[in-house]
PDB file of C-alpha atoms in Angstrom:
ATOM      1  CA  MET A1445     -10.328 -12.571  12.955  1.00  0.00           C
ATOM      2  CA  THR A1446     -10.669  -8.993  11.742  1.00  0.00           C
ATOM      3  CA  ALA A1447      -8.441  -7.485  14.468  1.00  0.00           C
ATOM      4  CA  THR A1448      -5.712 -10.010  13.674  1.00  0.00           C
ATOM      5  CA  LEU A1449      -6.108  -9.454   9.943  1.00  0.00           C
ATOM      6  CA  THR A1450      -6.009  -5.678  10.472  1.00  0.00           C
ATOM      7  CA  GLU A1451      -2.782  -6.004  12.435  1.00  0.00           C
ATOM      8  CA  LYS A1452      -1.318  -8.205   9.692  1.00  0.00           C
ATOM      9  CA  PHE A1453      -2.416  -5.651   7.117  1.00  0.00           C
ATOM     10  CA  TRP A1454      -0.513  -2.767   8.718  1.00  0.00           C
ATOM     11  CA  ASN A1455       2.497  -4.927   9.507  1.00  0.00           C
ATOM     12  CA  ASN A1456       2.688  -6.311   5.970  1.00  0.00           C
ATOM     13  CA  MET A1457       2.081  -2.897   4.372  1.00  0.00           C
ATOM     14  CA  SER A1458       5.277  -1.646   6.004  1.00  0.00           C
ATOM     15  CA  LYS A1459       7.203  -4.260   3.970  1.00  0.00           C
ATOM     16  CA  ILE A1460       5.636  -3.459   0.598  1.00  0.00           C
ATOM     17  CA  HIS A1461       7.769  -1.343  -1.712  1.00  0.00           C
ATOM     18  CA  VAL A1462       5.484  -0.893  -4.727  1.00  0.00           C
ATOM     19  CA  VAL A1463       1.727  -0.862  -5.266  1.00  0.00           C
ATOM     20  CA  LEU A1464      -0.468   0.111  -8.176  1.00  0.00           C
ATOM     21  CA  LEU A1465      -2.429   3.243  -7.303  1.00  0.00           C
ATOM     22  CA  GLY A1466      -5.527   4.068  -9.316  1.00  0.00           C
ATOM     23  CA  ALA A1467      -6.916   7.532  -8.684  1.00  0.00           C
ATOM     24  CA  GLY A1468      -9.948   9.140 -10.264  1.00  0.00           C
ATOM     25  CA  ASP A1469     -10.300   8.246 -13.946  1.00  0.00           C
ATOM     26  CA  GLY A1470      -6.580   7.599 -14.398  1.00  0.00           C
ATOM     27  CA  ASP A1471      -4.973   4.256 -15.026  1.00  0.00           C
ATOM     28  CA  PRO A1472      -3.246   2.594 -12.055  1.00  0.00           C
ATOM     29  CA  VAL A1473       0.439   3.539 -11.785  1.00  0.00           C
ATOM     30  CA  PRO A1474       3.283   2.108  -9.698  1.00  0.00           C
ATOM     31  CA  MET A1475       3.905   4.095  -6.518  1.00  0.00           C
ATOM     32  CA  SER A1476       5.902   3.547  -3.330  1.00  0.00           C
ATOM     33  CA  PRO A1477       3.576   3.375  -0.292  1.00  0.00           C
ATOM     34  CA  LEU A1478       4.559   4.657   3.128  1.00  0.00           C
ATOM     35  CA  ALA A1479       2.062   3.007   5.480  1.00  0.00           C
ATOM     36  CA  ARG A1480       1.546   4.488   8.937  1.00  0.00           C
ATOM     37  CA  GLN A1481      -1.007   2.777  11.152  1.00  0.00           C
ATOM     38  CA  ASP A1482      -0.882   5.627  13.701  1.00  0.00           C
ATOM     39  CA  ASP A1483      -2.144   7.973  10.967  1.00  0.00           C
ATOM     40  CA  ASN A1484      -4.576   5.377   9.579  1.00  0.00           C
ATOM     41  CA  ALA A1485      -3.024   6.361   6.272  1.00  0.00           C
ATOM     42  CA  ILE A1486      -0.814   5.293   3.418  1.00  0.00           C
ATOM     43  CA  TRP A1487       1.342   8.174   2.244  1.00  0.00           C
ATOM     44  CA  PHE A1488       2.839   8.810  -1.182  1.00  0.00           C
ATOM     45  CA  ILE A1489       5.513  11.301  -2.190  1.00  0.00           C
ATOM     46  CA  THR A1490       5.030  12.451  -5.762  1.00  0.00           C
ATOM     47  CA  SER A1491       5.550  15.294  -8.177  1.00  0.00           C
ATOM     48  CA  ALA A1492       3.212  18.267  -8.615  1.00  0.00           C
ATOM     49  CA  ASP A1493       2.719  17.399 -12.288  1.00  0.00           C
ATOM     50  CA  HIS A1494       1.868  13.719 -11.729  1.00  0.00           C
ATOM     51  CA  ASP A1495      -1.650  12.618 -12.756  1.00  0.00           C
ATOM     52  CA  THR A1496      -2.309  11.048  -9.352  1.00  0.00           C
ATOM     53  CA  PHE A1497      -1.493  14.339  -7.634  1.00  0.00           C
ATOM     54  CA  ASN A1498      -4.007  16.113  -9.858  1.00  0.00           C
ATOM     55  CA  ALA A1499      -6.608  13.478  -8.918  1.00  0.00           C
ATOM     56  CA  ALA A1500      -5.725  13.915  -5.230  1.00  0.00           C
ATOM     57  CA  LYS A1501      -6.604  17.623  -5.449  1.00  0.00           C
ATOM     58  CA  SER A1502     -10.257  16.617  -5.733  1.00  0.00           C
ATOM     59  CA  ALA A1503     -10.047  13.913  -3.011  1.00  0.00           C
ATOM     60  CA  ALA A1504     -10.622  11.288  -5.690  1.00  0.00           C
ATOM     61  CA  ALA A1505     -12.003   7.884  -4.838  1.00  0.00           C
ATOM     62  CA  SER A1506      -9.044   5.591  -5.321  1.00  0.00           C
ATOM     63  CA  LYS A1507      -7.958   1.989  -5.197  1.00  0.00           C
ATOM     64  CA  ILE A1508      -4.642   0.399  -4.318  1.00  0.00           C
ATOM     65  CA  TYR A1509      -3.777  -2.948  -5.890  1.00  0.00           C
ATOM     66  CA  LEU A1510      -1.473  -5.184  -3.835  1.00  0.00           C
ATOM     67  CA  CYS A1511       0.612  -7.961  -5.324  1.00  0.00           C
ATOM     68  CA  ASP A1512       3.866  -8.104  -3.430  1.00  0.00           C
ATOM     69  CA  SER A1513       5.600 -11.297  -2.347  1.00  0.00           C
ATOM     70  CA  ALA A1514       7.944  -9.374  -0.003  1.00  0.00           C
ATOM     71  CA  GLY A1515       4.949  -8.094   1.961  1.00  0.00           C
ATOM     72  CA  HIS A1516       3.145 -11.445   1.801  1.00  0.00           C
ATOM     73  CA  MET A1517      -0.090  -9.698   0.897  1.00  0.00           C
ATOM     74  CA  TYR A1518      -2.378  -9.531  -2.122  1.00  0.00           C
ATOM     75  CA  GLY A1519      -5.657  -7.733  -2.731  1.00  0.00           C
ATOM     76  CA  THR A1520      -7.259  -4.335  -3.106  1.00  0.00           C
ATOM     77  CA  ILE A1521      -7.720  -1.346  -0.845  1.00  0.00           C
ATOM     78  CA  LYS A1522     -10.496   1.190  -1.408  1.00  0.00           C
ATOM     79  CA  GLY A1523     -10.193   4.700  -0.061  1.00  0.00           C
ATOM     80  CA  ALA A1524      -9.735   8.395  -0.763  1.00  0.00           C
ATOM     81  CA  LEU A1525      -6.610  10.122  -1.990  1.00  0.00           C
ATOM     82  CA  SER A1526      -6.023  13.709  -0.908  1.00  0.00           C
ATOM     83  CA  VAL A1527      -3.306  16.351  -0.951  1.00  0.00           C
ATOM     84  CA  SER A1528      -1.413  17.002   2.271  1.00  0.00           C
ATOM     85  CA  ASP A1529       0.473  20.200   3.042  1.00  0.00           C
ATOM     86  CA  ASP A1530       1.965  18.727   6.228  1.00  0.00           C
ATOM     87  CA  LYS A1531       5.647  19.631   5.854  1.00  0.00           C
ATOM     88  CA  ASP A1532       6.580  17.890   9.128  1.00  0.00           C
ATOM     89  CA  LYS A1533       5.018  14.657   7.860  1.00  0.00           C
ATOM     90  CA  LEU A1534       6.867  15.038   4.552  1.00  0.00           C
ATOM     91  CA  ASP A1535      10.147  15.512   6.438  1.00  0.00           C
ATOM     92  CA  ASP A1536       9.361  12.436   8.542  1.00  0.00           C
ATOM     93  CA  LEU A1537       8.655  10.311   5.457  1.00  0.00           C
ATOM     94  CA  TRP A1538      11.504  11.631   3.296  1.00  0.00           C
ATOM     95  CA  SER A1539      14.143   9.054   2.339  1.00  0.00           C
ATOM     96  CA  PRO A1540      16.954   8.484  -0.134  1.00  0.00           C
ATOM     97  CA  MET A1541      14.437   6.488  -2.197  1.00  0.00           C
ATOM     98  CA  ALA A1542      12.232   9.584  -2.573  1.00  0.00           C
ATOM     99  CA  ALA A1543      15.225  11.847  -3.191  1.00  0.00           C
ATOM    100  CA  ALA A1544      16.223   9.786  -6.233  1.00  0.00           C
ATOM    101  CA  TRP A1545      13.136  11.021  -8.092  1.00  0.00           C
ATOM    102  CA  PHE A1546      13.775  14.747  -7.644  1.00  0.00           C
ATOM    103  CA  ALA A1547      16.643  16.763  -9.144  1.00  0.00           C
ATOM    104  CA  ASN A1548      16.979  18.972  -6.058  1.00  0.00           C
ATOM    105  CA  GLY A1549      16.001  16.355  -3.479  1.00  0.00           C
ATOM    106  CA  ARG A1550      13.696  17.492  -0.675  1.00  0.00           C
ATOM    107  CA  GLU A1551      14.161  21.129  -1.758  1.00  0.00           C
ATOM    108  CA  ASP A1552      12.720  20.473  -5.225  1.00  0.00           C
ATOM    109  CA  ASP A1553       9.726  22.746  -5.870  1.00  0.00           C
ATOM    110  CA  SER A1554       7.735  19.885  -7.388  1.00  0.00           C
ATOM    111  CA  VAL A1555       7.778  17.619  -4.277  1.00  0.00           C
ATOM    112  CA  ARG A1556       4.252  16.897  -3.061  1.00  0.00           C
ATOM    113  CA  LEU A1557       2.705  14.673  -0.409  1.00  0.00           C
ATOM    114  CA  MET A1558      -0.493  12.677  -0.823  1.00  0.00           C
ATOM    115  CA  LYS A1559      -2.477  10.967   1.909  1.00  0.00           C
ATOM    116  CA  TYR A1560      -4.437   7.821   1.150  1.00  0.00           C
ATOM    117  CA  THR A1561      -7.145   7.106   3.717  1.00  0.00           C
ATOM    118  CA  PRO A1562      -8.304   3.501   3.409  1.00  0.00           C
ATOM    119  CA  THR A1563     -11.964   2.700   3.954  1.00  0.00           C
ATOM    120  CA  GLU A1564     -12.078  -0.993   3.044  1.00  0.00           C
ATOM    121  CA  ALA A1565      -9.640  -3.721   2.025  1.00  0.00           C
ATOM    122  CA  GLU A1566     -10.045  -7.208   0.652  1.00  0.00           C
ATOM    123  CA  ILE A1567      -6.791  -9.033   1.272  1.00  0.00           C
ATOM    124  CA  TRP A1568      -5.046 -12.352   1.307  1.00  0.00           C
ATOM    125  CA  ALA A1569      -2.214 -12.407   3.851  1.00  0.00           C
ATOM    126  CA  THR A1570       0.189 -15.300   3.343  1.00  0.00           C
ATOM    127  CA  ASP A1571       3.089 -16.772   5.284  1.00  0.00           C
ATOM    128  CA  GLY A1572       5.384 -16.568   2.275  1.00  0.00           C
ATOM    129  CA  THR A1573       6.379 -18.511  -0.795  1.00  0.00           C
ATOM    130  CA  THR A1574       8.011 -21.425   1.046  1.00  0.00           C
ATOM    131  CA  LYS A1575       4.892 -22.138   3.105  1.00  0.00           C
ATOM    132  CA  TYR A1576       2.686 -21.784   0.016  1.00  0.00           C
ATOM    133  CA  LEU A1577       4.828 -24.270  -1.928  1.00  0.00           C
ATOM    134  CA  PHE A1578       4.722 -26.715   0.990  1.00  0.00           C
ATOM    135  CA  GLU A1579       0.935 -26.382   1.210  1.00  0.00           C
ATOM    136  CA  THR A1580       0.594 -26.934  -2.551  1.00  0.00           C
ATOM    137  CA  ILE A1581       2.715 -30.085  -2.472  1.00  0.00           C
ATOM    138  CA  LYS A1582       0.844 -31.358   0.599  1.00  0.00           C
ATOM    139  CA  ALA A1583      -2.503 -30.694  -1.113  1.00  0.00           C
ATOM    140  CA  ASN A1584      -1.447 -32.698  -4.157  1.00  0.00           C
ATOM    141  CA  ILE A1585      -0.457 -35.649  -1.968  1.00  0.00           C
ATOM    142  CA  THR A1586      -3.505 -35.561   0.332  1.00  0.00           C
ATOM    143  CA  ASP A1587      -6.160 -34.192  -2.071  1.00  0.00           C
ATOM    144  CA  ALA A1588      -6.846 -31.414   0.470  1.00  0.00           C
ATOM    145  CA  LYS A1589      -6.955 -27.732  -0.402  1.00  0.00           C
ATOM    146  CA  PRO A1590      -3.778 -25.787   0.375  1.00  0.00           C
ATOM    147  CA  ASP A1591      -3.774 -23.333   3.273  1.00  0.00           C
ATOM    148  CA  ALA A1592      -2.873 -20.171   1.363  1.00  0.00           C
ATOM    149  CA  GLY A1593      -3.122 -17.867   4.388  1.00  0.00           C
ATOM    150  CA  GLU A1594      -5.779 -15.574   5.775  1.00  0.00           C
ATOM    151  CA  TYR A1595      -8.443 -13.958   3.639  1.00  0.00           C
ATOM    152  CA  GLY A1596     -10.898 -11.299   4.679  1.00  0.00           C
ATOM    153  CA  MET A1597     -12.416  -7.864   4.470  1.00  0.00           C
ATOM    154  CA  ILE A1598     -11.175  -5.025   6.653  1.00  0.00           C
ATOM    155  CA  HIS A1599     -13.259  -1.932   7.362  1.00  0.00           C
ATOM    156  CA  PHE A1600     -11.208   0.991   8.614  1.00  0.00           C
TER     157      PHE A1600
END
């Protein structure tokens, strides 16, 4: 089960556009994740003056909160957030979505890259809203519990 759930995790993460990222003592804030299974990492492009970037400087223990119907995944991811100076990786991850946040685009002096290295995740991977609604209706008719998808812990 874990290998399948791990594969679903990385596949679904690539479809998620916004997560809540809690780093250090700061409150969780919305951020756009850039998940890359080959790196075993979730990347974030941010500004040098952002609180999460300051927390990343000390490799802060962090948590990602998932609640995204587009990615069909809910749960939490524990890990460490760190600063990355990998300019090639930043170029690879750069997109029009990131450019919208910076006055001078990729050339803006405040552009920074953070690397989130997951250590553990507790997730619920679903098959989508339509399947969930069907399962809920079926459960009400048959008195059975709905099949809401896969649940489990992943250790990276």
